[in-house]
mmCIF file of C-alpha atoms and ligand atoms in Angstrom:
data_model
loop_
_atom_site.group_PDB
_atom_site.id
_atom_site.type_symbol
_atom_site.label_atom_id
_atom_site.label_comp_id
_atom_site.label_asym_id
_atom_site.label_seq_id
_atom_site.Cartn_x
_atom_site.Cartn_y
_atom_site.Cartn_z
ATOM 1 C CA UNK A 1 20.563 -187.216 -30.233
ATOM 2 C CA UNK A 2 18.939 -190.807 -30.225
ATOM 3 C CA UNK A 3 21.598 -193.081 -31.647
ATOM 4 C CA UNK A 4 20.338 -196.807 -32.710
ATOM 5 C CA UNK A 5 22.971 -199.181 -32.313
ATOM 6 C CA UNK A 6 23.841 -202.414 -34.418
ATOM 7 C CA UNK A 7 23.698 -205.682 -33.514
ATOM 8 C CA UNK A 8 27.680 -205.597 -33.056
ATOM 9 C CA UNK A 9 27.063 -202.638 -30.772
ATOM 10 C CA UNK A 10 24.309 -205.134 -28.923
ATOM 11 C CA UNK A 11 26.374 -207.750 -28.364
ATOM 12 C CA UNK A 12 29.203 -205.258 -26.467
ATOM 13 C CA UNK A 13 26.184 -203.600 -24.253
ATOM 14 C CA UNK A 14 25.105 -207.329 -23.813
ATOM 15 C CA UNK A 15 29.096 -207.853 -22.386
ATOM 16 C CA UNK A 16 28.995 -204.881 -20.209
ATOM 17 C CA UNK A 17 25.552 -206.321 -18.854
ATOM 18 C CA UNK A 18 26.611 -209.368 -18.229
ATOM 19 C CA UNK A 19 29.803 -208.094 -16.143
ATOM 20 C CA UNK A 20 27.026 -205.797 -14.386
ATOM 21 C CA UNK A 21 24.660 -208.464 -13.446
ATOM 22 C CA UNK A 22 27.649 -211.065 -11.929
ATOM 23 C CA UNK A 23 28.255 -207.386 -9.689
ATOM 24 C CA UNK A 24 24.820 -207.864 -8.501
ATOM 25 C CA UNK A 25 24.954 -211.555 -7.717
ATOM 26 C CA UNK A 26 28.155 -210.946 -5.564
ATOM 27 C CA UNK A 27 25.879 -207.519 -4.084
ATOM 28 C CA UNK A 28 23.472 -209.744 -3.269
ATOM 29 C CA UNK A 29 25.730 -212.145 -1.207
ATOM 30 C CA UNK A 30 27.080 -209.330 0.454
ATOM 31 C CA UNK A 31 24.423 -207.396 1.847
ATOM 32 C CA UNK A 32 23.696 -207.943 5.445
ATOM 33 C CA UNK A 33 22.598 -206.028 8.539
ATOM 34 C CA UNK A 34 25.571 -204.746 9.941
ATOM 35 C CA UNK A 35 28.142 -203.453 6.941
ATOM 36 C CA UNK A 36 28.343 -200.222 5.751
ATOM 37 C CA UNK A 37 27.242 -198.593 2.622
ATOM 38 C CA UNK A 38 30.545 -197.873 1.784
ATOM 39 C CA UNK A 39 31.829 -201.804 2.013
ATOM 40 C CA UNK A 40 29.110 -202.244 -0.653
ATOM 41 C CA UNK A 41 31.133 -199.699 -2.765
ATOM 42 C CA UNK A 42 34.710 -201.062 -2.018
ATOM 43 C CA UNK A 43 33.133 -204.712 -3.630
ATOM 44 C CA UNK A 44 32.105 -202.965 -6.641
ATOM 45 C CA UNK A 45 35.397 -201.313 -7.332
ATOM 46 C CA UNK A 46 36.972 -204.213 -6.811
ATOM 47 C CA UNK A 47 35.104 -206.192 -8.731
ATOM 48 C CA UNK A 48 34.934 -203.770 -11.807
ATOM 49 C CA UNK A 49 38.887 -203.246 -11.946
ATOM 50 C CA UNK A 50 39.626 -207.098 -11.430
ATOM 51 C CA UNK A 51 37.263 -207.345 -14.882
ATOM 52 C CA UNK A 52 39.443 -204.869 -16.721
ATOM 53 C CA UNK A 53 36.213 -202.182 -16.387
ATOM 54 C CA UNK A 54 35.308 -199.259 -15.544
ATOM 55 C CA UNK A 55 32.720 -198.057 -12.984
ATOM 56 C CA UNK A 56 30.663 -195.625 -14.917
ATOM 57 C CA UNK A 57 29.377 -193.517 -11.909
ATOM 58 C CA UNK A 58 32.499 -192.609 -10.431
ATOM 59 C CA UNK A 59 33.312 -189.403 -11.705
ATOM 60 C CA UNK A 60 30.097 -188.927 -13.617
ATOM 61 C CA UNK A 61 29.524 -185.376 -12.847
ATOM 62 C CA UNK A 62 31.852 -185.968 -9.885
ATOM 63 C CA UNK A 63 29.523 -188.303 -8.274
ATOM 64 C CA UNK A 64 32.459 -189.576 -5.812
ATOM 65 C CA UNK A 65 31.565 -193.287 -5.574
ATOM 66 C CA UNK A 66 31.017 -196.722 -8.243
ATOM 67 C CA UNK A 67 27.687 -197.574 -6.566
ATOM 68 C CA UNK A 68 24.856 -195.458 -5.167
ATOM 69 C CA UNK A 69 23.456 -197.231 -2.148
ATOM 70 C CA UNK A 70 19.812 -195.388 -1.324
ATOM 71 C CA UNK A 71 18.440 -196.665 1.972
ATOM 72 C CA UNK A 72 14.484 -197.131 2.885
ATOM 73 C CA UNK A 73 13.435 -192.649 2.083
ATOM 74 C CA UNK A 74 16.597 -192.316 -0.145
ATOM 75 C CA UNK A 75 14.975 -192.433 -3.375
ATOM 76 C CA UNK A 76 18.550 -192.880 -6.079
ATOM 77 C CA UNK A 77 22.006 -191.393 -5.931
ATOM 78 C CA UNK A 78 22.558 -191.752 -2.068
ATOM 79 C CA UNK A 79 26.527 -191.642 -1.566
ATOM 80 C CA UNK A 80 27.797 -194.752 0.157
ATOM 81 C CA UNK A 81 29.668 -194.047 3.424
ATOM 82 C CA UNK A 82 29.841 -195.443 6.941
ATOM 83 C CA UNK A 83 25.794 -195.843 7.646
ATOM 84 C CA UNK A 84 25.272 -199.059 8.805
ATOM 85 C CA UNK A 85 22.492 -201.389 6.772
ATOM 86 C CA UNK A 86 20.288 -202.693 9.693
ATOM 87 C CA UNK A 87 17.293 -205.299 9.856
ATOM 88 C CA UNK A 88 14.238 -203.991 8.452
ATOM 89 C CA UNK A 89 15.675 -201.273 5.823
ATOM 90 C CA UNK A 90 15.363 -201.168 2.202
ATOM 91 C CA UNK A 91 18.358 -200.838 0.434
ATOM 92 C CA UNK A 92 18.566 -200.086 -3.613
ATOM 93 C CA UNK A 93 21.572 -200.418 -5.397
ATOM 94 C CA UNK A 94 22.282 -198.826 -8.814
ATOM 95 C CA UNK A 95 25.354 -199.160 -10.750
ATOM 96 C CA UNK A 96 26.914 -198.787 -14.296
ATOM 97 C CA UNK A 97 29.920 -200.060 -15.510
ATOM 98 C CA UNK A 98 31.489 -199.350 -19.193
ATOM 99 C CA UNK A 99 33.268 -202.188 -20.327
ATOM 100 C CA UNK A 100 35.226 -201.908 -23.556
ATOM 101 C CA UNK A 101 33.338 -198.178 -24.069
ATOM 102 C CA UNK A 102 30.047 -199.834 -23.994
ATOM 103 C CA UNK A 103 27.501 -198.772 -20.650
ATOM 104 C CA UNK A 104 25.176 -200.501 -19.095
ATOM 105 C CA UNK A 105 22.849 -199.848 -15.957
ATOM 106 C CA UNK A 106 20.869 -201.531 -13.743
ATOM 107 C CA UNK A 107 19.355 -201.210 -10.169
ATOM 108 C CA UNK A 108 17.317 -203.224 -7.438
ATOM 109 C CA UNK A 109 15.846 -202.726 -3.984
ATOM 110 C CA UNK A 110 16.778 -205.326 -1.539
ATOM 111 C CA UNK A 111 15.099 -205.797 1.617
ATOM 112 C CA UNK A 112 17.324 -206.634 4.552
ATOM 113 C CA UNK A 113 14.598 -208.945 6.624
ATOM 114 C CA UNK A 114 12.005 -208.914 8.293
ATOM 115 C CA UNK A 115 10.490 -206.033 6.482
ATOM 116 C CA UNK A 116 6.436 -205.082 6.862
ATOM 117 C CA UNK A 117 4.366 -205.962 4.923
ATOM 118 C CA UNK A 118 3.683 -202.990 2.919
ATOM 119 C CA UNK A 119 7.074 -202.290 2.260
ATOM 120 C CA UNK A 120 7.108 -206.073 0.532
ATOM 121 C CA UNK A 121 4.255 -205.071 -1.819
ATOM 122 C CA UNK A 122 6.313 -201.771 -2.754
ATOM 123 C CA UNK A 123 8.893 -203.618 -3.586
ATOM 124 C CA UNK A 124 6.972 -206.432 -5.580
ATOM 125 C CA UNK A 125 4.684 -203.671 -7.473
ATOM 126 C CA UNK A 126 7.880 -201.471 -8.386
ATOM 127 C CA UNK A 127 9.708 -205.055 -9.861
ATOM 128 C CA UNK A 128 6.135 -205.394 -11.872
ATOM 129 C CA UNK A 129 5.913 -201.616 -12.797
ATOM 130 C CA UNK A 130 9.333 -202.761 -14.947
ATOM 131 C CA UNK A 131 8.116 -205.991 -15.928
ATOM 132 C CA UNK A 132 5.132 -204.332 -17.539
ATOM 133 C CA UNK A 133 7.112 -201.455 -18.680
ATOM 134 C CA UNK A 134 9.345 -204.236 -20.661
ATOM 135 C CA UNK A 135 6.178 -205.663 -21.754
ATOM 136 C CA UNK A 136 4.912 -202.573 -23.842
ATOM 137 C CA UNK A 137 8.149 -202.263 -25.602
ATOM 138 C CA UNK A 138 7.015 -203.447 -29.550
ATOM 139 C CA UNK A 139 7.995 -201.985 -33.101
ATOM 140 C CA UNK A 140 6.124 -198.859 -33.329
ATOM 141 C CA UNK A 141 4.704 -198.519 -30.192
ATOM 142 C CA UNK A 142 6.356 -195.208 -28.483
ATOM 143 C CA UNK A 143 8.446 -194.228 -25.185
ATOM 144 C CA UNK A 144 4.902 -192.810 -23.204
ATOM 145 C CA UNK A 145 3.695 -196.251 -23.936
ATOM 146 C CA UNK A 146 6.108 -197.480 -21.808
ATOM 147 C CA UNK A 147 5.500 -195.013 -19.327
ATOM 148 C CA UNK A 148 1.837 -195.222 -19.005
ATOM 149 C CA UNK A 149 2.898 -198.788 -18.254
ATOM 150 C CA UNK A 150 4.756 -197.632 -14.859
ATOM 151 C CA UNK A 151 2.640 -195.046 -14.316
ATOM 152 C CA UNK A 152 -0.911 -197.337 -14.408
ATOM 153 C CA UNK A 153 0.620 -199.955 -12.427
ATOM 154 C CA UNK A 154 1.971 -198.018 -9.622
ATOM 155 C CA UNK A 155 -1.335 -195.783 -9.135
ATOM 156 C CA UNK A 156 -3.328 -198.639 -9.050
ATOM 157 C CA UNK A 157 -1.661 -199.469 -5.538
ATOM 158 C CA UNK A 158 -1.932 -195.876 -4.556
ATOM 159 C CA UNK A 159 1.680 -195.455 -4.487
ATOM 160 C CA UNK A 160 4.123 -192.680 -5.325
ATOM 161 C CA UNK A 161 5.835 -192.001 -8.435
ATOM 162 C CA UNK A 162 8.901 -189.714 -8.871
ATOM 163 C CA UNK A 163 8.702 -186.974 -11.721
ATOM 164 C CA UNK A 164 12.093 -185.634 -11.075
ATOM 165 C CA UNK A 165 14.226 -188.466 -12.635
ATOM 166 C CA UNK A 166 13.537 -190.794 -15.404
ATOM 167 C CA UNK A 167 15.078 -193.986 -17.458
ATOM 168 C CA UNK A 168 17.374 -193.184 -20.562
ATOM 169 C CA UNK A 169 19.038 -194.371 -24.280
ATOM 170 C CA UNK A 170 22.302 -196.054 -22.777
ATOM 171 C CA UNK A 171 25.154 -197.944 -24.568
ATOM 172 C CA UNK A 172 27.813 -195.438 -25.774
ATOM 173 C CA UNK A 173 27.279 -193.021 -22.836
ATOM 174 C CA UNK A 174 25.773 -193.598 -19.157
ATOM 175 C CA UNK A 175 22.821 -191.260 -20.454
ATOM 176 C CA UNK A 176 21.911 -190.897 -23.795
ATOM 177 C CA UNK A 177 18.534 -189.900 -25.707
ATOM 178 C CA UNK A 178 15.492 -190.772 -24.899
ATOM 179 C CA UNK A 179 14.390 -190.073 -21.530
ATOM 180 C CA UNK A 180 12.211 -192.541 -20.380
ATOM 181 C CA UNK A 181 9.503 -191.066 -17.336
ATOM 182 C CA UNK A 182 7.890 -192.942 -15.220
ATOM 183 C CA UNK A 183 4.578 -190.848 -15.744
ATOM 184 C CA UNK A 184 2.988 -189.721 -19.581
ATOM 185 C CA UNK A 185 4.809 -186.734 -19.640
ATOM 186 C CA UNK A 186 4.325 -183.688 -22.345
ATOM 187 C CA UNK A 187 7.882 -184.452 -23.419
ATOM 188 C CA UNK A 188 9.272 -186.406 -26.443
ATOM 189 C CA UNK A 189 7.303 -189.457 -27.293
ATOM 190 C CA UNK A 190 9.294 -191.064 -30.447
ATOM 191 C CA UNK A 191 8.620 -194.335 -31.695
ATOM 192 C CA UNK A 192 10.464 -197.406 -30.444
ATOM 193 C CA UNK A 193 12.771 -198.823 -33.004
ATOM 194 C CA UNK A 194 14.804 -202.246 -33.382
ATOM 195 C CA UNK A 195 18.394 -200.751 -32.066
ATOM 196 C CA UNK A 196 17.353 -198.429 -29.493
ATOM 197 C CA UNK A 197 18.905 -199.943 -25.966
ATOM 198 C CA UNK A 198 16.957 -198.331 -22.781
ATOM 199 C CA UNK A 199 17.515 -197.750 -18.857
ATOM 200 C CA UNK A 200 13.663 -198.431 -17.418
ATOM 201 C CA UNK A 201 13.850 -197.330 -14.226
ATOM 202 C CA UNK A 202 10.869 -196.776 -11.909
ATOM 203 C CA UNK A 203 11.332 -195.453 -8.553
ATOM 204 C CA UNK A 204 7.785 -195.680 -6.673
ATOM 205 C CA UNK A 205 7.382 -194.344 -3.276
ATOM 206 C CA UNK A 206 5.343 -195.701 -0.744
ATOM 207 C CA UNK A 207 3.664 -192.191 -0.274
ATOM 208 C CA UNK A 208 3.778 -189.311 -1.810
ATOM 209 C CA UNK A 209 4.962 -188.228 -4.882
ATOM 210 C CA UNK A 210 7.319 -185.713 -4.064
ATOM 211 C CA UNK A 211 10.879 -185.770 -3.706
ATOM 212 C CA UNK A 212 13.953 -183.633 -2.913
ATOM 213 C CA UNK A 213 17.390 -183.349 -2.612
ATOM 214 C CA UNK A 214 19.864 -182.964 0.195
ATOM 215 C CA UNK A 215 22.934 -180.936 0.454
ATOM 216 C CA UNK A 216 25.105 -183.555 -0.279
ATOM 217 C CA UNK A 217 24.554 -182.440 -3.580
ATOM 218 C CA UNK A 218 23.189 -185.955 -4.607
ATOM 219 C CA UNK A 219 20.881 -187.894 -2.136
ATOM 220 C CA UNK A 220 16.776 -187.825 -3.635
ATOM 221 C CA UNK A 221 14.799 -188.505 -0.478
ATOM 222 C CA UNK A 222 10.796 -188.999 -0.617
ATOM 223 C CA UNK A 223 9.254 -185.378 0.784
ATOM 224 C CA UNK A 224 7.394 -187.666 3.498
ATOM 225 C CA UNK A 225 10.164 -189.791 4.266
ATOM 226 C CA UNK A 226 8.298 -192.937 3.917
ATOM 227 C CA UNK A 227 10.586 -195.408 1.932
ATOM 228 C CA UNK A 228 10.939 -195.680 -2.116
ATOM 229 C CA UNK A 229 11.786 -198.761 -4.232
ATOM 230 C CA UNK A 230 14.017 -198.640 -7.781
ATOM 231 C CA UNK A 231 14.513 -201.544 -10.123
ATOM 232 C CA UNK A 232 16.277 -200.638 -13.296
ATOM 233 C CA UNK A 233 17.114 -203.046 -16.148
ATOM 234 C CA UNK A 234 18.950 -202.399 -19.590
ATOM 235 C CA UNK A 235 16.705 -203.889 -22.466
ATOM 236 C CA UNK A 236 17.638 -203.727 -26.361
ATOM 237 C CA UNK A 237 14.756 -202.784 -28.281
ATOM 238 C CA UNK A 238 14.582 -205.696 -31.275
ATOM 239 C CA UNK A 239 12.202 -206.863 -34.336
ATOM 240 C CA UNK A 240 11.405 -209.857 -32.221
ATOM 241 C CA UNK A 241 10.635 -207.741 -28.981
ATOM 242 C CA UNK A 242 12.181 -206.749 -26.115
ATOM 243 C CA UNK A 243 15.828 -207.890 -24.838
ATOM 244 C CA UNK A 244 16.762 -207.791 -21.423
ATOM 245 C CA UNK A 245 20.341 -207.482 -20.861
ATOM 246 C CA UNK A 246 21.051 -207.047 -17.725
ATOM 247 C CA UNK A 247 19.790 -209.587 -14.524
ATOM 248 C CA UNK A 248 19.586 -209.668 -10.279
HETATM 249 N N1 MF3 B 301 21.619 -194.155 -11.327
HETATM 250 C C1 MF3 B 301 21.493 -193.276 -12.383
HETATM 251 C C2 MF3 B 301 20.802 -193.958 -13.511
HETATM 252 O O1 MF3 B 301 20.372 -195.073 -13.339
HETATM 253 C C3 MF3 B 301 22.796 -192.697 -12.741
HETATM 254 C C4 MF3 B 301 23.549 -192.301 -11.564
HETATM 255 S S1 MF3 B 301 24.630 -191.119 -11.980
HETATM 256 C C5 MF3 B 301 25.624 -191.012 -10.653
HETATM 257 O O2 MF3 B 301 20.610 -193.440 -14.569
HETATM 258 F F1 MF3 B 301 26.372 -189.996 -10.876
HETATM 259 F F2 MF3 B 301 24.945 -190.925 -9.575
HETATM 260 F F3 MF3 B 301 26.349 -192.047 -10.583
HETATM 261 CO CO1 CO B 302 19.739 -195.392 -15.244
#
């Protein structure tokens, strides 16, 4: 069920955003060659209980952690833990929090430098696949619109992009109606209206297409193992355009 939510309902989202996005400045400070994944979690939860919030992952279909920390051919959902982040990876972060019973979700892929070269144009087209993919988001235009968006942008670079997993409705839940892929899919397509609040998400590999996932139960890793970007905002569909909620 798509549920369209007021501009009270906004303005809680936009709270639960903002707590999210002062997470990702502190993430940001953090992040270094030579910590562990699961240091990168212990931050979060600390951060998220000190704000009188609540990490929206943890628990979400037992997913055991408040961040998922997906290094260079981990695609989403890798479980952090004690890999070390070293010069030269790729490291995305995704997290949700639900503050006052309103979610939010966002994600970015940092590089930990010097990265190559190609692995910096992965990471700039992936940012742009959501910039354009916030873009096509207008009264009446529909959710494939936004897809074709990612989808265009990423093949024009000859990169990957993952099927498996798409962007959402979020707001009252962590993943609510619509789903959002990152390719025209023969799915739902419903209009966008003022109210609807969306996870875009693309996650673009720097090869193939294909993805899998390991017996952990929850690490996506690119078929080829070559490495895979994710940026993820939460935008508020209005009458004046797009709203983006959440920042990095
Ligand atoms: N990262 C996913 C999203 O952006 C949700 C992760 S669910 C979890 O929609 F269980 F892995 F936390
Ligand atoms: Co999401």
């Amino acid at each position: 069920m798509l549920r369209l939510k007021t501009n009270e309902d906004i303005k809680g989202i936009a709270n639960s955003c903002a707590l999210l996005s002062q997470l990702f400045d502190i993430l940001k400070k953090e992040i270094r060659a030579g910590i562990t994944t699961k240091y990168l979690d212990e931050v979060t939860q600390t951060f998220i209980y000190d704000n009188k919030a609540e990490p929206a992952f943890l628990g979400y279909m037992n997913y055991p952690a408040a961040l998922c920390v997906s290094v260079n051919e981990e695609v989403i959902h890798g479980i952090p833990g004690k890999r070390v982040i070293k010069e030269g990876d790729i490291v995305s972060l995704d997290c949700g929090i639900n503050y006052n019973g309103y979610f939010s979700d966002a994600a970015l892929t940092i590089p930990i430098e010097p990265v190559t070269s190609e692995v910096s144009k992965l990471l700039q087209v992936t940012k742009e696949c959501l910039e354009r993919a916030i873009q096509a988001i207008r009264i009446d235009a529909r959710i494939h619109d936004i897809s074709r968006a990612v989808f265009n942008h990423a093949k024009a670079y000859g990169f990957g992009v993952v099927r498996e997993y798409c962007g959402h409705g979020v707001g009252f839940s962590q993943h609510e109606d619509p789903q959002i892929p990152n390719y025209v899919s023969s799915g739902p397509n419903p209009r966008l209206k003022p109210g609807m609040v969306l996870a875009i998400e693309p996650m673009i590999n720097l090869g193939t297409d294909a993805v899998y996932e390991l017996d952990d139960g929850w690490t996506v890793v690119t078929a080829d193992k070559k490495p895979s970007a994710h940026f993820e905002h939460t935008v508020a569909v209005t009458a004046e355009g797009p709203l983006v909620l959440t920042r990095w």
